Amino acid sequence: MTITYTYTATPTNIVPYNMSTQQRDIIQGIAWTITGTKDGKSTALGGSLDFDITNGVSDSFVAITDLTTDNLQAWMEARVGIERLTEMKENIEATIDSLPDDYTVAP
């Protein structure tokens, strides 16, 4: 069966106002996970990212009211890198493949 991957990303730190740039609600950090699911089994890997917003955000600023999960995923992919994300996906699939057929997550 084919493995499917689901990304989640959540802002972890929002700075209300940057006086030098007069930008509001700047996302300074995000937590993210990649969950792989195959044959009814799943596992996840993830991390967190912090952004240097000392001088505000340049051309990539997105108002928090316009923010989408696609924005967060794109920022994560840009920072983590496709090569590292591919390694993580391979690790997720190897972990799932190593689980016994009767594997279930305990509640």
Coordinates of C-alpha atoms in Angstrom, one line a residue:
M1 CA 0.0 0.0 0.0
T2 CA 1.1 3.6 -0.6
I3 CA 2.1 5.8 2.3
T4 CA 0.3 9.1 2.7
Y5 CA 1.8 12.1 4.5
T6 CA -0.1 14.8 6.3
Y7 CA 1.6 18.1 7.4
T8 CA 0.5 20.1 10.4
A9 CA 1.9 23.5 11.4
T10 CA 0.9 25.7 14.2
P11 CA 2.1 29.2 15.2
T12 CA 3.8 29.0 18.6
N13 CA 4.8 32.5 19.2
I14 CA 3.1 35.6 17.8
V15 CA 4.7 39.0 18.4
P16 CA 1.8 41.6 18.7
Y17 CA 3.7 44.6 17.3
N18 CA 7.1 45.5 15.9
M19 CA 7.8 49.2 16.5
S20 CA 10.5 49.6 14.0
T21 CA 8.5 48.2 11.1
Q22 CA 5.0 48.9 12.4
Q23 CA 4.0 45.3 11.5
R24 CA 1.4 43.6 13.7
D25 CA 0.9 40.0 14.7
I26 CA 4.2 38.6 13.4
I27 CA 4.7 34.9 13.7
Q28 CA 8.0 34.3 15.4
G29 CA 7.8 30.5 15.7
I30 CA 6.0 27.4 14.4
A31 CA 5.7 23.8 15.5
W32 CA 5.2 21.3 12.7
T33 CA 4.8 17.5 12.2
I34 CA 4.8 15.2 9.3
T35 CA 2.5 12.1 9.9
G36 CA 2.8 9.1 7.6
T37 CA 0.0 6.6 7.3
K38 CA 0.3 3.2 5.6
D39 CA -1.8 0.0 6.1
G40 CA -3.7 1.6 9.0
K41 CA -0.5 2.4 10.9
S42 CA 1.0 5.8 11.4
T43 CA 3.9 7.6 12.9
A44 CA 5.1 11.2 13.0
L45 CA 8.2 13.3 13.1
G46 CA 8.4 17.0 13.5
G47 CA 10.1 20.0 15.0
S48 CA 9.9 23.7 15.7
L49 CA 11.3 26.7 13.9
D50 CA 12.0 30.2 15.2
F51 CA 12.3 33.2 12.8
D52 CA 14.4 36.3 13.4
I53 CA 12.0 39.1 13.3
T54 CA 14.2 41.7 14.9
N55 CA 13.8 43.9 11.7
G56 CA 10.3 42.8 11.0
V57 CA 9.4 40.7 8.0
S58 CA 10.4 41.7 4.5
D59 CA 8.5 40.9 1.3
S60 CA 7.1 37.6 2.6
F61 CA 4.9 39.2 5.3
V62 CA 1.4 37.7 5.4
A63 CA -1.2 39.2 7.7
I64 CA -2.3 36.8 10.3
T65 CA -5.9 37.1 9.1
D66 CA -4.7 35.9 5.6
L67 CA -2.5 33.1 6.9
T68 CA -3.2 29.6 5.7
T69 CA -1.7 26.2 6.5
D70 CA -0.2 26.3 3.1
N71 CA 1.8 29.4 4.1
L72 CA 3.1 27.6 7.2
Q73 CA 4.0 24.5 5.3
A74 CA 5.8 26.5 2.7
W75 CA 7.8 28.3 5.4
M76 CA 8.7 25.0 7.0
E77 CA 9.7 23.4 3.7
A78 CA 11.9 26.4 2.9
R79 CA 13.7 26.3 6.3
V80 CA 14.0 22.6 6.8
G81 CA 14.8 21.8 3.1
I82 CA 13.4 19.2 0.8
E83 CA 16.4 16.9 1.2
R84 CA 15.9 16.7 5.0
L85 CA 12.1 16.3 4.7
T86 CA 12.7 13.4 2.2
E87 CA 15.0 11.8 4.8
M88 CA 12.3 12.2 7.5
K89 CA 9.7 10.7 5.2
E90 CA 11.9 7.7 4.5
N91 CA 12.5 7.3 8.3
I92 CA 8.7 7.5 8.9
E93 CA 8.0 4.8 6.3
A94 CA 10.8 2.5 7.7
T95 CA 9.4 2.9 11.1
I96 CA 5.9 1.9 9.9
D97 CA 7.2 -1.0 7.9
S98 CA 9.0 -2.3 11.1
L99 CA 5.8 -2.3 13.2
P100 CA 4.2 -5.7 13.7
D101 CA 1.0 -6.5 11.7
D102 CA -1.1 -6.4 14.9
Y103 CA 0.3 -3.1 16.0
T104 CA -2.3 -0.8 17.7
V105 CA -1.8 2.4 19.6
A106 CA -2.8 2.0 23.2
P107 CA -5.4 4.6 24.3

